[in-house]
XYZ file of C-alpha atoms in Angstrom:
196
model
C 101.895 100.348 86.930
C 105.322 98.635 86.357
C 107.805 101.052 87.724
C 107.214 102.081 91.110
C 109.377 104.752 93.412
C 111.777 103.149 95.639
C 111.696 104.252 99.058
C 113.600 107.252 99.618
C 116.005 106.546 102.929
C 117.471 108.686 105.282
C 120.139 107.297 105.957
C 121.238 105.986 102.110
C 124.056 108.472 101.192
C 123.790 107.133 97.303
C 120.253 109.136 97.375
C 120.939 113.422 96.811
C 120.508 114.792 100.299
C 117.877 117.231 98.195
C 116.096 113.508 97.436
C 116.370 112.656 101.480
C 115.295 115.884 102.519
C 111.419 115.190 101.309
C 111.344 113.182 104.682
C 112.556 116.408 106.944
C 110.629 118.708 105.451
C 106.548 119.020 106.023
C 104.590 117.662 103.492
C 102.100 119.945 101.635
C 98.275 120.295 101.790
C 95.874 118.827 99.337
C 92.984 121.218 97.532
C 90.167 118.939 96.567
C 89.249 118.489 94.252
C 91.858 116.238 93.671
C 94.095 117.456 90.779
C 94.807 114.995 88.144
C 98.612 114.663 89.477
C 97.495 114.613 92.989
C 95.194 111.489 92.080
C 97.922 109.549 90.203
C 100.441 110.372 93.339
C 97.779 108.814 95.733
C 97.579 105.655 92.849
C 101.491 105.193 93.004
C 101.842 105.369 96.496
C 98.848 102.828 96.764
C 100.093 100.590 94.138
C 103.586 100.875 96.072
C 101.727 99.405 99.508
C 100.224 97.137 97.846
C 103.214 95.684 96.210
C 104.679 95.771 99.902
C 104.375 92.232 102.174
C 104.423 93.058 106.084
C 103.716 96.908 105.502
C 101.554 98.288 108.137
C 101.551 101.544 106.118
C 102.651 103.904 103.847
C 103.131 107.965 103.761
C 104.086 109.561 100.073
C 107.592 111.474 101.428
C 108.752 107.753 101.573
C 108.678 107.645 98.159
C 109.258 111.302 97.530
C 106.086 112.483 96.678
C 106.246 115.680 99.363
C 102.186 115.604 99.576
C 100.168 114.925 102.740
C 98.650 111.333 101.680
C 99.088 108.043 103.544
C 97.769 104.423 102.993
C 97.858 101.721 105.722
C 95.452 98.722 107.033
C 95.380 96.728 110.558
C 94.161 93.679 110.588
C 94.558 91.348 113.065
C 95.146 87.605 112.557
C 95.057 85.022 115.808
C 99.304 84.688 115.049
C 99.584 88.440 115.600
C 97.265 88.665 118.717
C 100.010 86.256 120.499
C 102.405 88.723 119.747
C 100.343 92.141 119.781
C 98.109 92.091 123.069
C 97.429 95.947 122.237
C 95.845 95.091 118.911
C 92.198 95.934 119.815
C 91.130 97.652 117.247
C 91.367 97.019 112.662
C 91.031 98.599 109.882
C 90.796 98.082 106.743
C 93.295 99.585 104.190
C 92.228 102.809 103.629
C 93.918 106.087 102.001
C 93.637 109.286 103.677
C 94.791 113.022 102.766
C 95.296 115.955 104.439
C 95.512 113.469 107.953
C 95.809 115.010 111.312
C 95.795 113.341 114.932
C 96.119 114.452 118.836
C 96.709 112.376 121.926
C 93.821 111.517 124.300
C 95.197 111.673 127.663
C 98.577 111.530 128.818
C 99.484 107.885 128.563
C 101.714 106.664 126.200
C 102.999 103.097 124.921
C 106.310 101.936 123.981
C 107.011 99.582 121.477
C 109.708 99.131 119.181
C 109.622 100.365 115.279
C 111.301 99.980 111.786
C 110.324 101.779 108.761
C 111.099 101.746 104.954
C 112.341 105.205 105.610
C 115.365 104.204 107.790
C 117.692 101.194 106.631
C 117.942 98.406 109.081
C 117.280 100.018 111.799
C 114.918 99.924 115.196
C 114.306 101.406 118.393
C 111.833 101.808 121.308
C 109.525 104.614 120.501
C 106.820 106.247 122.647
C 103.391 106.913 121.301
C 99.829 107.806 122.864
C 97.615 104.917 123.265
C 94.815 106.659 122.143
C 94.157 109.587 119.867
C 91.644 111.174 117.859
C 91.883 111.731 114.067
C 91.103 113.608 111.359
C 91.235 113.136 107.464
C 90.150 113.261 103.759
C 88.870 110.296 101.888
C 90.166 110.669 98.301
C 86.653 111.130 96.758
C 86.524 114.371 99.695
C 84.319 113.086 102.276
C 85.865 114.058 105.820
C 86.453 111.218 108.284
C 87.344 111.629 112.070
C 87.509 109.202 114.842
C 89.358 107.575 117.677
C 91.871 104.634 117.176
C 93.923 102.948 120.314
C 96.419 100.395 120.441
C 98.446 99.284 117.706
C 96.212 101.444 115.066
C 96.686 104.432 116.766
C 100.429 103.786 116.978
C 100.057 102.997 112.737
C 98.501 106.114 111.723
C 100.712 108.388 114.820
C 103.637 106.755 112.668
C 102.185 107.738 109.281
C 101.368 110.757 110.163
C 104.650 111.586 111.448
C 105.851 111.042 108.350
C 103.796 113.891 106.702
C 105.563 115.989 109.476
C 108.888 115.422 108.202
C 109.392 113.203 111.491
C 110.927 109.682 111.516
C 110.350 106.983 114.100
C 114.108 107.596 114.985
C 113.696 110.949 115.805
C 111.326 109.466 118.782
C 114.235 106.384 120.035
C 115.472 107.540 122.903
C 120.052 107.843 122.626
C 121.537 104.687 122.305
C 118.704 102.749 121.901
C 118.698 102.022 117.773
C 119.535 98.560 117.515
C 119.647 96.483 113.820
C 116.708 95.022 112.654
C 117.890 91.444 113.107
C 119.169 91.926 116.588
C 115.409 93.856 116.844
C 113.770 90.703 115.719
C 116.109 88.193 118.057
C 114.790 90.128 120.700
C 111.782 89.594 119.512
C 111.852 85.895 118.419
C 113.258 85.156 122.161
C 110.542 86.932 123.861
C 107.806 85.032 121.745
C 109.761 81.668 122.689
C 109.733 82.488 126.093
C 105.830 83.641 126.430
C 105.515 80.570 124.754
C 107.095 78.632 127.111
C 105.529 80.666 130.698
């Protein structure tokens, strides 16, 4: 597969607002068994992730396929946990359809998030800790369970996505920043953990 989507982006006025709009609007269900197109949507948007360094994970409006499908993965390496204390929990990649999630209790984490979806841009975004999901492998077996930490934040962001909501939607006013004065912040916190 040689010519992949590029990422449709909110905020890229040389994409048709009708193109842009795929990531406002709800995505739609999936009837298993998998049509033919639905199955070589969930292989482009796959092959797309996978062609993807740093990508936590991927929902099909990003690349304006308006279907309910996401891939992601979180694994943890020793680097990361210095940086990631709430990464308690991995997964491999995996591809869901049809994915839903709720919060488990009230409390909530804040940590800051980019996205394909949104050029250069970051913010400070709330999300539960823990949650409970629900989804579709693509072969139709149902999965549920509960994910915390940085996984749950993964497939909360993922998911959103399938809403037609963006991690921007969720930074409080005034608090989008750039990406590289994002990761400054970032590369001077790590410096001075290091250094405590």
């Amino acid at each position: 597969m040689t010519d992949l989507p590029a990422y449709v982006v909110i905020n890229n006025d040389s994409q048709s607002e009708e193109l842009r709009s795929v990531l406002r609007t709800p995505a739609q269900k999936i009837l298993f068994p998998l049509s033919p197109e639905d199955q070589e949507s969930l292989e482009i948007l796959e092959a797309k992730y996978d062609a993807e360094k740093n990508c936590a994970g991927l929902a099909a409006p990003q690349i304006g396929i308006p279907k309910q499908m996401i891939v992601f993965e979180a694994l943890c390496s020793p680097e990361i946990k210095k940086w990631r204390p709430d990464f308690t929990q991995e997964m491999p990649k995996t591809v869901w359809v049809n994915p839903s999630y709720d919060g488990i209790g009230e409390s909530l984490h804040e940590d800051y998030e980019g996205c394909f979806s949104v050029n250069d841009l970051a913010g400070p975004v709330k999300r539960f800790t823990k949650i409970t999901y629900k989804a579709t492998l693509p072969d139709g077996t149902p999965v549920s369970g509960e994910a915390e930490g940085f996984l749950a934040r993964v497939i909360q962001h993922e998911i959103d996505h399938i809403r037609g909501i963006l991690c921007i939607d969720k930074v409080p006013e005034g608090q989008l920043m750039s990406i590289g004065a994002y990761r400054e912040m970032r590369a001077a916190k790590m410096a001075e953990d290091r250094n405590e």
